[in-house]
PDB file of C-alpha atoms in Angstrom:
ATOM      1  CA  ARG A  84      13.356 -13.428-101.221  1.00  0.00           C
ATOM      2  CA  LEU A  85      13.211  -9.790-101.989  1.00  0.00           C
ATOM      3  CA  ARG A  86      16.895  -9.579-101.803  1.00  0.00           C
ATOM      4  CA  GLU A  87      17.261 -12.022-104.521  1.00  0.00           C
ATOM      5  CA  HIS A  88      15.378  -9.911-106.914  1.00  0.00           C
ATOM      6  CA  GLY A  89      17.759  -6.702-106.314  1.00  0.00           C
ATOM      7  CA  LEU A  90      15.915  -4.897-103.438  1.00  0.00           C
ATOM      8  CA  THR A  91      18.126  -2.805-100.916  1.00  0.00           C
ATOM      9  CA  GLU A  92      18.509  -3.764 -97.378  1.00  0.00           C
ATOM     10  CA  ALA A  93      16.780  -0.616 -96.665  1.00  0.00           C
ATOM     11  CA  ALA A  94      13.777  -1.356 -99.158  1.00  0.00           C
ATOM     12  CA  CYS A  95      13.652  -4.878 -97.892  1.00  0.00           C
ATOM     13  CA  SER A  96      13.251  -3.411 -94.021  1.00  0.00           C
ATOM     14  CA  THR A  97      10.827  -0.815 -95.326  1.00  0.00           C
ATOM     15  CA  VAL A  98       8.549  -3.529 -96.970  1.00  0.00           C
ATOM     16  CA  GLU A  99       8.764  -5.988 -93.648  1.00  0.00           C
ATOM     17  CA  ILE A 100       7.839  -2.986 -91.456  1.00  0.00           C
ATOM     18  CA  VAL A 101       4.710  -2.252 -93.450  1.00  0.00           C
ATOM     19  CA  LEU A 102       3.518  -5.889 -94.200  1.00  0.00           C
ATOM     20  CA  ALA A 103       3.970  -6.810 -90.398  1.00  0.00           C
ATOM     21  CA  GLU A 104       1.841  -3.652 -89.362  1.00  0.00           C
ATOM     22  CA  ALA A 105      -0.792  -4.295 -92.017  1.00  0.00           C
ATOM     23  CA  LEU A 106      -0.787  -8.184 -91.263  1.00  0.00           C
ATOM     24  CA  ASN A 107      -1.147  -7.161 -87.423  1.00  0.00           C
ATOM     25  CA  ASN A 108      -4.267  -5.041 -88.348  1.00  0.00           C
ATOM     26  CA  ILE A 109      -5.880  -7.835 -90.360  1.00  0.00           C
ATOM     27  CA  VAL A 110      -5.144 -10.448 -87.473  1.00  0.00           C
ATOM     28  CA  GLU A 111      -6.575  -7.933 -84.379  1.00  0.00           C
ATOM     29  CA  HIS A 112      -9.190  -6.394 -86.387  1.00  0.00           C
ATOM     30  CA  ALA A 113     -10.602  -8.222 -89.362  1.00  0.00           C
ATOM     31  CA  TYR A 114     -10.462 -11.677 -87.696  1.00  0.00           C
ATOM     32  CA  THR A 115     -11.206 -10.734 -84.002  1.00  0.00           C
ATOM     33  CA  GLY A 116     -13.308 -13.409 -82.656  1.00  0.00           C
ATOM     34  CA  ALA A 117     -13.143 -15.473 -85.786  1.00  0.00           C
ATOM     35  CA  GLY A 118     -10.687 -17.888 -84.493  1.00  0.00           C
ATOM     36  CA  ALA A 119      -8.622 -18.420 -87.847  1.00  0.00           C
ATOM     37  CA  GLY A 120      -8.750 -16.968 -91.110  1.00  0.00           C
ATOM     38  CA  GLU A 121      -6.470 -16.875 -94.508  1.00  0.00           C
ATOM     39  CA  ILE A 122      -4.704 -13.967 -95.407  1.00  0.00           C
ATOM     40  CA  GLY A 123      -3.533 -13.816 -99.313  1.00  0.00           C
ATOM     41  CA  LEU A 124      -0.351 -11.888-100.527  1.00  0.00           C
ATOM     42  CA  HIS A 125       0.107 -11.301-104.424  1.00  0.00           C
ATOM     43  CA  ALA A 126       3.399  -9.168-105.019  1.00  0.00           C
ATOM     44  CA  VAL A 127       4.461  -7.293-108.316  1.00  0.00           C
ATOM     45  CA  LEU A 128       7.595  -6.354-108.631  1.00  0.00           C
ATOM     46  CA  ALA A 129       8.420  -3.603-111.316  1.00  0.00           C
ATOM     47  CA  PRO A 130      11.565  -1.774-112.485  1.00  0.00           C
ATOM     48  CA  ASP A 131      10.602   1.252-110.125  1.00  0.00           C
ATOM     49  CA  SER A 132       8.155  -0.252-107.488  1.00  0.00           C
ATOM     50  CA  LEU A 133       6.883  -3.212-105.538  1.00  0.00           C
ATOM     51  CA  THR A 134       2.939  -3.535-105.278  1.00  0.00           C
ATOM     52  CA  CYS A 135       1.496  -6.071-102.517  1.00  0.00           C
ATOM     53  CA  THR A 136      -1.901  -6.784-102.165  1.00  0.00           C
ATOM     54  CA  LEU A 137      -3.193  -8.362 -99.118  1.00  0.00           C
ATOM     55  CA  SER A 138      -6.784 -10.271 -99.180  1.00  0.00           C
ATOM     56  CA  ASP A 139      -8.595 -11.609 -96.434  1.00  0.00           C
ATOM     57  CA  GLN A 140     -12.251 -12.482 -95.493  1.00  0.00           C
ATOM     58  CA  GLY A 141     -12.388 -10.871 -92.157  1.00  0.00           C
ATOM     59  CA  ALA A 142     -14.851  -8.236 -91.230  1.00  0.00           C
ATOM     60  CA  ALA A 143     -14.742  -4.985 -93.372  1.00  0.00           C
ATOM     61  CA  LEU A 144     -13.226  -1.812 -92.303  1.00  0.00           C
ATOM     62  CA  PRO A 145     -15.859   0.174 -90.156  1.00  0.00           C
ATOM     63  CA  ALA A 146     -15.644   3.167 -91.961  1.00  0.00           C
ATOM     64  CA  PRO A 147     -15.333   3.177 -96.495  1.00  0.00           C
ATOM     65  CA  HIS A 148     -11.889   4.923 -96.068  1.00  0.00           C
ATOM     66  CA  LEU A 149      -8.624   4.170 -94.630  1.00  0.00           C
ATOM     67  CA  PRO A 150      -7.499   5.369 -91.126  1.00  0.00           C
ATOM     68  CA  ALA A 151      -5.830   9.142 -91.713  1.00  0.00           C
ATOM     69  CA  GLY A 152      -2.647   7.813 -89.720  1.00  0.00           C
ATOM     70  CA  ARG A 153      -1.869  10.494 -87.528  1.00  0.00           C
ATOM     71  CA  LEU A 154       0.610  10.718 -84.740  1.00  0.00           C
ATOM     72  CA  PRO A 155      -0.906  11.747 -81.554  1.00  0.00           C
ATOM     73  CA  ASP A 156       0.281  14.778 -79.611  1.00  0.00           C
ATOM     74  CA  MET A 157       4.076  14.228 -78.936  1.00  0.00           C
ATOM     75  CA  GLY A 158       3.891  16.999 -76.221  1.00  0.00           C
ATOM     76  CA  ALA A 159       1.529  15.258 -74.022  1.00  0.00           C
ATOM     77  CA  ARG A 160       2.839  13.457 -71.117  1.00  0.00           C
ATOM     78  CA  ALA A 161       4.398   9.766 -71.806  1.00  0.00           C
ATOM     79  CA  ASP A 162       1.572   8.217 -69.433  1.00  0.00           C
ATOM     80  CA  ALA A 163      -1.114  10.068 -71.824  1.00  0.00           C
ATOM     81  CA  LEU A 164      -0.028   8.585 -75.169  1.00  0.00           C
ATOM     82  CA  PRO A 165      -1.970   5.679 -76.575  1.00  0.00           C
ATOM     83  CA  GLU A 166      -0.331   2.344 -76.505  1.00  0.00           C
ATOM     84  CA  GLY A 167      -0.924   1.829 -79.970  1.00  0.00           C
ATOM     85  CA  GLY A 168      -2.470   3.568 -82.906  1.00  0.00           C
ATOM     86  CA  PHE A 169       0.968   4.394 -84.892  1.00  0.00           C
ATOM     87  CA  GLY A 170       0.750   1.835 -87.387  1.00  0.00           C
ATOM     88  CA  TRP A 171      -1.483   3.658 -90.019  1.00  0.00           C
ATOM     89  CA  PHE A 172       0.982   6.605 -89.886  1.00  0.00           C
ATOM     90  CA  LEU A 173       3.776   4.139 -90.401  1.00  0.00           C
ATOM     91  CA  ILE A 174       2.020   2.648 -93.482  1.00  0.00           C
ATOM     92  CA  ARG A 175       1.319   5.863 -95.073  1.00  0.00           C
ATOM     93  CA  SER A 176       4.658   7.322 -94.277  1.00  0.00           C
ATOM     94  CA  LEU A 177       6.606   4.362 -95.857  1.00  0.00           C
ATOM     95  CA  THR A 178       4.605   3.855 -99.200  1.00  0.00           C
ATOM     96  CA  ARG A 179       3.760   5.756-102.237  1.00  0.00           C
ATOM     97  CA  SER A 180       0.294   4.915-101.995  1.00  0.00           C
ATOM     98  CA  VAL A 181      -2.051   2.639 -99.959  1.00  0.00           C
ATOM     99  CA  ARG A 182      -5.669   1.480-101.231  1.00  0.00           C
ATOM    100  CA  TYR A 183      -8.392  -0.433 -99.485  1.00  0.00           C
ATOM    101  CA  ALA A 184     -11.583  -2.068-101.293  1.00  0.00           C
ATOM    102  CA  ARG A 185     -14.416  -4.343-100.075  1.00  0.00           C
ATOM    103  CA  GLU A 186     -15.386  -6.572-102.835  1.00  0.00           C
ATOM    104  CA  VAL A 187     -18.427  -8.792-101.989  1.00  0.00           C
ATOM    105  CA  ASP A 188     -16.919 -10.733 -98.811  1.00  0.00           C
ATOM    106  CA  THR A 189     -13.069  -9.969 -99.378  1.00  0.00           C
ATOM    107  CA  ASN A 190     -10.888  -7.043 -97.916  1.00  0.00           C
ATOM    108  CA  ARG A 191      -8.225  -5.973-100.320  1.00  0.00           C
ATOM    109  CA  LEU A 192      -5.396  -3.897 -98.982  1.00  0.00           C
ATOM    110  CA  THR A 193      -2.961  -2.519-101.900  1.00  0.00           C
ATOM    111  CA  LEU A 194       0.393  -1.200-100.930  1.00  0.00           C
ATOM    112  CA  CYS A 195       2.756   0.427-103.430  1.00  0.00           C
ATOM    113  CA  PHE A 196       6.363   1.110-102.572  1.00  0.00           C
ATOM    114  CA  ASP A 197       8.825   3.300-104.324  1.00  0.00           C
ATOM    115  CA  LEU A 198      11.959   1.104-104.724  1.00  0.00           C
ATOM    116  CA  PRO A 199      15.272   2.676-104.405  1.00  0.00           C
ATOM    117  CA  GLU A 200      18.631   2.017-106.764  1.00  0.00           C
ATOM    118  CA  PRO A 201      21.276   0.365-104.949  1.00  0.00           C
ATOM    119  CA  ASP A 202      23.262   3.537-104.771  1.00  0.00           C
ATOM    120  CA  GLY A 203      20.492   5.150-102.521  1.00  0.00           C
ATOM    121  CA  GLY A 204      18.651   7.205-105.360  1.00  0.00           C
ATOM    122  CA  TYR A 205      15.405   6.387-106.557  1.00  0.00           C
ATOM    123  CA  ARG A 206      14.613   4.800-110.173  1.00  0.00           C
TER     124      ARG A 206
END
């Protein structure tokens, strides 16, 4: 549906990658052992940005701040690299800003994306 609102294919792909990573984190970590749970998505489209807020009632992050999202040492042997852990790097690299808040029993993750012009420049 983002294409219907004039977003470029590249912008749509970026949003899709980031939301997939964030949703996967919620399912794997916030709702671990819960069986099932709801995830809300609220999106606000502005002329130069898209802001998406994901909300869930799963477990809070173990730390009061988001993971740094650093890449592991790429000089290490391939079999020594971790299987996962690249998600926060992708999320932080592909967004303008990321905010997390725990409000009573609800997690809120807000992701803000810069939107490029159709010609490839930024608005």
